[in-house]
């Protein structure tokens, strides 16, 4: 759950949150029907999880373990900046072990794609990666925080796709602290050589500077800058962007194009703009305001790895 206090207008919003939840609900809004594996949740609010997911076209597959809902609280100022972040009971994903995944493999089909987050224990992520390799299906891994990002460098075998933001990348590769503004090609090469499989993809978000999609298959990256939208909450925006890219990857039979990144960014900015229209960062707004979005010209960056 997210508890967000807008300190400049004395208003509080309570909503279902968490990276995996955000991605699943956004995928459902993009027209897919994702299956979402979690533990069961205690308490009165926990009992509402199933209805929440169903309303976003998400099929819930709870395993028979119980935990409290993780709680995230923060204060947002008039520019959308986040202050006083706090996490509570954020261990529910760590309860999911290899044996739980093994019991669910019969539900996986040859056309599926598996998404997980770095909240899982690294041994469980690696088991999942080996399972996906054995089943010949893609695995995408999304970083959930700077604390957990290091796991992306320790996944064996390397996943088909990863997602992270620039702050998380800097915690993995300390030497990149000054490279992002001055040498983006070096950043892209570092990601390609150290984090990606031979045919791997990476979505790297750069905050209000835009995003980069790195495609190791063709040794090319697409950098799409954006015109920043000031004064709105961006919580969950990176998760929506990740879902937009993964959705396109599936619909394109495991390939991606520069237009897919552009469309995913337009949907993400539409999600952010939904707050201006009184919808709160609603997944339902992913397509509503896309026509209002104007993006600068995309840049192509070739690299060696």
Tab-separated table of C-alpha atoms in Angstrom:
chain	number	residue	atom	x	y	z
A	1	UNK	CA	0.000	0.000	0.000
A	2	UNK	CA	1.067	3.567	-0.692
A	3	UNK	CA	0.160	6.398	1.685
A	4	UNK	CA	0.985	9.688	-0.014
A	5	UNK	CA	0.637	12.998	1.757
A	6	UNK	CA	0.532	16.069	-0.471
A	7	UNK	CA	1.972	18.537	2.018
A	8	UNK	CA	1.185	21.669	-0.003
A	9	UNK	CA	-2.572	21.053	0.045
A	10	UNK	CA	-3.064	18.916	3.170
A	11	UNK	CA	-4.373	15.922	1.234
A	12	UNK	CA	-3.670	12.186	1.617
A	13	UNK	CA	-4.035	9.475	-1.032
A	14	UNK	CA	-4.095	5.774	-0.145
A	15	UNK	CA	-3.696	3.268	-2.970
A	16	UNK	CA	-2.402	-0.199	-3.783
A	17	UNK	CA	1.238	0.082	-4.765
A	18	UNK	CA	4.551	-1.702	-5.042
A	19	UNK	CA	6.648	-2.210	-8.166
A	20	UNK	CA	5.295	-5.644	-9.103
A	21	UNK	CA	1.698	-4.542	-8.542
A	22	UNK	CA	2.240	-1.419	-10.643
A	23	UNK	CA	3.710	-3.404	-13.534
A	24	UNK	CA	0.963	-6.043	-13.424
A	25	UNK	CA	-1.843	-3.456	-13.389
A	26	UNK	CA	-0.230	-1.441	-16.186
A	27	UNK	CA	0.183	-4.599	-18.310
A	28	UNK	CA	-3.513	-5.295	-17.797
A	29	UNK	CA	-4.339	-1.784	-18.944
A	30	UNK	CA	-2.151	-2.275	-22.029
A	31	UNK	CA	-4.466	-5.121	-23.036
A	32	UNK	CA	-2.669	-8.162	-21.624
A	33	UNK	CA	-3.872	-10.548	-18.922
A	34	UNK	CA	-0.890	-11.020	-16.603
A	35	UNK	CA	-0.729	-13.665	-13.892
A	36	UNK	CA	0.505	-12.230	-10.607
A	37	UNK	CA	2.116	-14.514	-8.009
A	38	UNK	CA	2.223	-13.271	-4.410
A	39	UNK	CA	1.707	-14.567	-0.908
A	40	UNK	CA	-1.685	-14.081	0.706
A	41	UNK	CA	-2.093	-10.940	2.767
A	42	UNK	CA	-3.373	-10.538	6.303
A	43	UNK	CA	-5.986	-8.067	7.513
A	44	UNK	CA	-9.073	-6.373	6.130
A	45	UNK	CA	-7.200	-4.486	3.415
A	46	UNK	CA	-5.327	-7.627	2.416
A	47	UNK	CA	-8.623	-9.298	1.603
A	48	UNK	CA	-9.262	-6.626	-1.068
A	49	UNK	CA	-6.162	-7.489	-3.126
A	50	UNK	CA	-7.976	-9.968	-5.377
A	51	UNK	CA	-10.698	-7.483	-6.334
A	52	UNK	CA	-8.123	-4.762	-6.970
A	53	UNK	CA	-6.138	-6.980	-9.341
A	54	UNK	CA	-9.241	-8.280	-11.118
A	55	UNK	CA	-10.331	-4.706	-11.832
A	56	UNK	CA	-7.080	-4.239	-13.760
A	57	UNK	CA	-7.393	-7.481	-15.754
A	58	UNK	CA	-4.795	-9.278	-13.609
A	59	UNK	CA	-5.153	-12.945	-12.614
A	60	UNK	CA	-4.008	-13.512	-9.027
A	61	UNK	CA	-2.087	-16.676	-8.121
A	62	UNK	CA	-1.554	-16.505	-4.341
A	63	UNK	CA	0.682	-19.120	-2.723
A	64	UNK	CA	-0.236	-20.467	0.701
A	65	UNK	CA	1.991	-18.224	2.781
A	66	UNK	CA	0.808	-15.179	4.701
A	67	UNK	CA	2.270	-11.736	5.319
A	68	UNK	CA	1.191	-8.195	6.033
A	69	UNK	CA	0.872	-5.848	3.080
A	70	UNK	CA	4.049	-3.878	2.592
A	71	UNK	CA	3.497	-0.196	3.361
A	72	UNK	CA	5.186	2.776	1.715
A	73	UNK	CA	4.599	6.292	2.989
A	74	UNK	CA	5.957	9.572	1.675
A	75	UNK	CA	5.291	13.282	1.472
A	76	UNK	CA	5.120	15.099	-1.870
A	77	UNK	CA	5.699	18.803	-2.358
A	78	UNK	CA	4.184	21.108	-4.990
A	79	UNK	CA	6.876	20.155	-7.546
A	80	UNK	CA	6.242	16.436	-7.167
A	81	UNK	CA	9.436	15.840	-5.163
A	82	UNK	CA	9.317	13.026	-2.603
A	83	UNK	CA	10.279	13.530	1.053
A	84	UNK	CA	10.375	11.403	4.230
A	85	UNK	CA	10.053	8.014	2.542
A	86	UNK	CA	9.383	5.076	4.854
A	87	UNK	CA	8.955	1.341	4.180
A	88	UNK	CA	7.257	-1.109	6.553
A	89	UNK	CA	6.865	-4.912	6.399
A	90	UNK	CA	8.430	-5.056	2.934
A	91	UNK	CA	9.474	-8.712	3.237
A	92	UNK	CA	6.518	-10.496	1.611
A	93	UNK	CA	8.301	-11.135	-1.702
A	94	UNK	CA	11.247	-12.652	0.156
A	95	UNK	CA	8.878	-15.361	1.399
A	96	UNK	CA	8.590	-16.732	-2.153
A	97	UNK	CA	11.168	-19.499	-2.583
A	98	UNK	CA	12.338	-21.806	-5.353
A	99	UNK	CA	10.001	-24.566	-4.171
A	100	UNK	CA	7.010	-22.238	-4.598
A	101	UNK	CA	8.039	-21.413	-8.158
A	102	UNK	CA	8.534	-25.105	-8.940
A	103	UNK	CA	4.916	-25.804	-8.001
A	104	UNK	CA	3.738	-23.168	-10.494
A	105	UNK	CA	5.747	-24.231	-13.557
A	106	UNK	CA	2.789	-26.237	-14.874
A	107	UNK	CA	0.905	-22.945	-15.362
A	108	UNK	CA	3.588	-21.564	-17.734
A	109	UNK	CA	3.062	-21.866	-21.491
A	110	UNK	CA	5.590	-21.576	-24.315
A	111	UNK	CA	4.349	-18.109	-25.288
A	112	UNK	CA	4.682	-16.650	-21.794
A	113	UNK	CA	7.190	-14.180	-20.436
A	114	UNK	CA	8.181	-14.066	-16.765
A	115	UNK	CA	8.743	-10.804	-14.908
A	116	UNK	CA	10.255	-10.597	-11.465
A	117	UNK	CA	11.679	-7.866	-9.273
A	118	UNK	CA	14.875	-7.596	-7.270
A	119	UNK	CA	12.863	-7.842	-4.038
A	120	UNK	CA	13.194	-11.613	-4.386
A	121	UNK	CA	16.221	-13.307	-2.845
A	122	UNK	CA	19.044	-13.686	-5.377
A	123	UNK	CA	18.961	-17.502	-5.092
A	124	UNK	CA	15.275	-17.443	-6.028
A	125	UNK	CA	15.893	-15.086	-8.949
A	126	UNK	CA	18.648	-17.380	-10.229
A	127	UNK	CA	16.390	-20.415	-9.913
A	128	UNK	CA	13.751	-18.553	-11.879
A	129	UNK	CA	16.332	-17.606	-14.514
A	130	UNK	CA	17.450	-21.238	-14.904
A	131	UNK	CA	13.831	-22.347	-15.125
A	132	UNK	CA	13.114	-19.823	-17.876
A	133	UNK	CA	16.202	-20.968	-19.759
A	134	UNK	CA	15.078	-24.618	-19.501
A	135	UNK	CA	11.588	-23.688	-20.719
A	136	UNK	CA	13.020	-21.417	-23.445
A	137	UNK	CA	10.966	-18.408	-22.374
A	138	UNK	CA	12.160	-14.853	-21.635
A	139	UNK	CA	12.812	-13.532	-18.140
A	140	UNK	CA	12.700	-9.800	-17.436
A	141	UNK	CA	13.934	-8.422	-14.109
A	142	UNK	CA	13.049	-4.971	-12.776
A	143	UNK	CA	15.082	-3.279	-10.053
A	144	UNK	CA	12.953	-2.070	-7.153
A	145	UNK	CA	15.427	0.113	-5.257
A	146	UNK	CA	19.035	1.251	-4.981
A	147	UNK	CA	19.502	-1.220	-2.138
A	148	UNK	CA	18.417	-4.224	-4.223
A	149	UNK	CA	19.849	-3.150	-7.605
A	150	UNK	CA	23.175	-4.991	-7.122
A	151	UNK	CA	21.357	-8.293	-7.751
A	152	UNK	CA	21.114	-7.457	-11.456
A	153	UNK	CA	24.872	-8.066	-11.718
A	154	UNK	CA	24.601	-11.510	-10.114
A	155	UNK	CA	21.834	-13.188	-12.105
A	156	UNK	CA	22.975	-16.465	-13.706
A	157	UNK	CA	22.100	-17.037	-16.493
A	158	UNK	CA	21.590	-13.425	-17.499
A	159	UNK	CA	17.949	-12.485	-18.176
A	160	UNK	CA	16.433	-11.532	-21.520
A	161	UNK	CA	15.592	-8.049	-20.288
A	162	UNK	CA	16.188	-5.770	-17.321
A	163	UNK	CA	14.858	-2.429	-16.143
A	164	UNK	CA	16.464	0.062	-13.768
A	165	UNK	CA	16.931	3.773	-13.250
A	166	UNK	CA	20.127	5.778	-13.385
A	167	UNK	CA	20.454	6.070	-9.598
A	168	UNK	CA	20.247	2.302	-9.278
A	169	UNK	CA	22.833	1.858	-12.037
A	170	UNK	CA	25.267	4.122	-10.194
A	171	UNK	CA	25.068	1.906	-7.105
A	172	UNK	CA	26.197	-1.077	-9.217
A	173	UNK	CA	28.975	0.727	-11.120
A	174	UNK	CA	30.539	3.412	-8.973
A	175	UNK	CA	32.796	4.654	-11.807
A	176	UNK	CA	29.742	5.895	-13.729
A	177	UNK	CA	29.009	8.683	-11.254
A	178	UNK	CA	30.146	11.413	-13.677
A	179	UNK	CA	29.572	9.627	-16.967
A	180	UNK	CA	25.831	9.967	-17.492
A	181	UNK	CA	25.827	13.565	-18.704
A	182	UNK	CA	29.214	13.433	-20.426
A	183	UNK	CA	29.485	9.972	-21.971
A	184	UNK	CA	26.201	8.138	-22.377
A	185	UNK	CA	27.810	5.681	-24.806
A	186	UNK	CA	30.150	4.473	-22.041
A	187	UNK	CA	27.153	3.971	-19.756
A	188	UNK	CA	25.395	1.936	-22.453
A	189	UNK	CA	28.503	-0.176	-23.138
A	190	UNK	CA	28.954	-0.893	-19.419
A	191	UNK	CA	25.365	-2.104	-19.124
A	192	UNK	CA	25.660	-4.233	-22.257
A	193	UNK	CA	28.920	-5.913	-21.240
A	194	UNK	CA	28.047	-6.589	-17.613
A	195	UNK	CA	24.289	-7.023	-17.265
A	196	UNK	CA	22.870	-8.283	-20.562
A	197	UNK	CA	22.691	-11.641	-22.310
A	198	UNK	CA	23.849	-11.772	-25.941
A	199	UNK	CA	20.318	-10.996	-27.138
A	200	UNK	CA	19.411	-8.950	-24.086
A	201	UNK	CA	17.493	-5.698	-23.717
A	202	UNK	CA	17.695	-3.020	-21.049
A	203	UNK	CA	15.342	-0.165	-20.250
A	204	UNK	CA	17.353	2.519	-18.442
A	205	UNK	CA	15.352	5.479	-17.169
A	206	UNK	CA	17.097	8.820	-16.710
A	207	UNK	CA	14.597	10.707	-14.572
A	208	UNK	CA	13.346	13.878	-16.227
A	209	UNK	CA	15.903	13.429	-19.026
A	210	UNK	CA	14.031	10.513	-20.593
A	211	UNK	CA	14.981	6.886	-21.153
A	212	UNK	CA	17.358	4.663	-23.086
A	213	UNK	CA	16.457	1.295	-24.609
A	214	UNK	CA	19.590	-0.817	-25.118
A	215	UNK	CA	19.362	-3.677	-27.622
A	216	UNK	CA	22.436	-5.914	-27.491
A	217	UNK	CA	21.178	-8.020	-30.409
A	218	UNK	CA	22.025	-5.210	-32.824
A	219	UNK	CA	24.453	-3.232	-30.599
A	220	UNK	CA	22.227	-0.187	-30.797
A	221	UNK	CA	20.548	2.010	-28.207
A	222	UNK	CA	17.643	4.412	-28.557
A	223	UNK	CA	17.695	7.551	-26.418
A	224	UNK	CA	14.399	9.384	-26.107
A	225	UNK	CA	14.478	12.637	-24.193
A	226	UNK	CA	11.286	14.157	-22.814
A	227	UNK	CA	9.920	17.572	-21.982
A	228	UNK	CA	9.600	17.384	-18.180
A	229	UNK	CA	6.155	17.701	-16.636
A	230	UNK	CA	6.572	19.771	-13.488
A	231	UNK	CA	4.445	19.644	-10.388
A	232	UNK	CA	3.023	16.116	-10.583
A	233	UNK	CA	3.728	12.896	-8.755
A	234	UNK	CA	5.852	10.485	-10.799
A	235	UNK	CA	5.494	7.570	-8.382
A	236	UNK	CA	4.960	4.410	-10.399
A	237	UNK	CA	5.860	6.113	-13.699
A	238	UNK	CA	8.969	3.977	-14.250
A	239	UNK	CA	6.896	0.853	-13.675
A	240	UNK	CA	4.341	1.985	-16.265
A	241	UNK	CA	7.144	2.632	-18.769
A	242	UNK	CA	8.612	-0.821	-18.113
A	243	UNK	CA	5.188	-2.399	-18.632
A	244	UNK	CA	4.743	-0.499	-21.899
A	245	UNK	CA	8.060	-1.789	-23.244
A	246	UNK	CA	7.405	-5.382	-22.133
A	247	UNK	CA	3.900	-5.270	-23.608
A	248	UNK	CA	5.318	-4.215	-26.979
A	249	UNK	CA	8.039	-6.874	-26.736
A	250	UNK	CA	5.400	-9.574	-26.332
A	251	UNK	CA	3.135	-8.255	-29.060
A	252	UNK	CA	6.138	-8.029	-31.446
A	253	UNK	CA	7.102	-11.667	-30.780
A	254	UNK	CA	10.086	-10.848	-28.572
A	255	UNK	CA	11.469	-7.876	-30.429
A	256	UNK	CA	11.357	-4.159	-29.832
A	257	UNK	CA	11.516	-1.010	-31.964
A	258	UNK	CA	12.254	2.653	-31.384
A	259	UNK	CA	8.562	3.440	-31.889
A	260	UNK	CA	7.739	1.050	-29.036
A	261	UNK	CA	9.919	3.095	-26.670
A	262	UNK	CA	8.356	6.327	-27.914
A	263	UNK	CA	4.807	5.017	-27.462
A	264	UNK	CA	5.608	3.642	-24.000
A	265	UNK	CA	7.004	7.015	-22.943
A	266	UNK	CA	3.923	8.812	-24.268
A	267	UNK	CA	1.723	6.470	-22.230
A	268	UNK	CA	3.872	7.096	-19.157
A	269	UNK	CA	3.659	10.855	-19.516
A	270	UNK	CA	-0.095	10.481	-19.965
A	271	UNK	CA	-0.125	8.557	-16.665
A	272	UNK	CA	1.726	11.438	-14.986
A	273	UNK	CA	-0.559	14.053	-16.507
A	274	UNK	CA	-3.636	12.223	-15.192
A	275	UNK	CA	-3.015	13.907	-11.842
A	276	UNK	CA	-3.644	17.286	-13.466
A	277	UNK	CA	-7.073	16.050	-14.534
A	278	UNK	CA	-8.080	14.845	-11.071
A	279	UNK	CA	-7.584	11.130	-11.787
A	280	UNK	CA	-4.670	10.662	-9.346
A	281	UNK	CA	-1.880	8.670	-11.275
A	282	UNK	CA	-4.481	6.281	-12.725
A	283	UNK	CA	-3.510	3.333	-14.928
A	284	UNK	CA	-6.767	3.982	-16.768
A	285	UNK	CA	-5.232	7.250	-18.001
A	286	UNK	CA	-2.324	5.536	-19.774
A	287	UNK	CA	-3.856	6.220	-23.187
A	288	UNK	CA	-6.203	9.099	-22.346
A	289	UNK	CA	-3.802	12.028	-22.661
A	290	UNK	CA	-1.248	10.589	-25.112
A	291	UNK	CA	-2.336	12.944	-27.893
A	292	UNK	CA	-1.254	15.883	-25.727
A	293	UNK	CA	2.329	14.579	-25.481
A	294	UNK	CA	5.072	15.936	-27.760
A	295	UNK	CA	8.477	14.231	-27.740
A	296	UNK	CA	11.799	15.552	-29.090
A	297	UNK	CA	13.571	13.678	-31.875
A	298	UNK	CA	14.976	10.299	-30.845
A	299	UNK	CA	18.737	9.685	-30.946
A	300	UNK	CA	20.361	6.413	-32.065
A	301	UNK	CA	23.595	5.380	-30.347
A	302	UNK	CA	25.747	2.543	-31.707
A	303	UNK	CA	28.072	0.773	-29.272
A	304	UNK	CA	30.561	-2.108	-29.081
A	305	UNK	CA	30.357	-4.932	-26.573
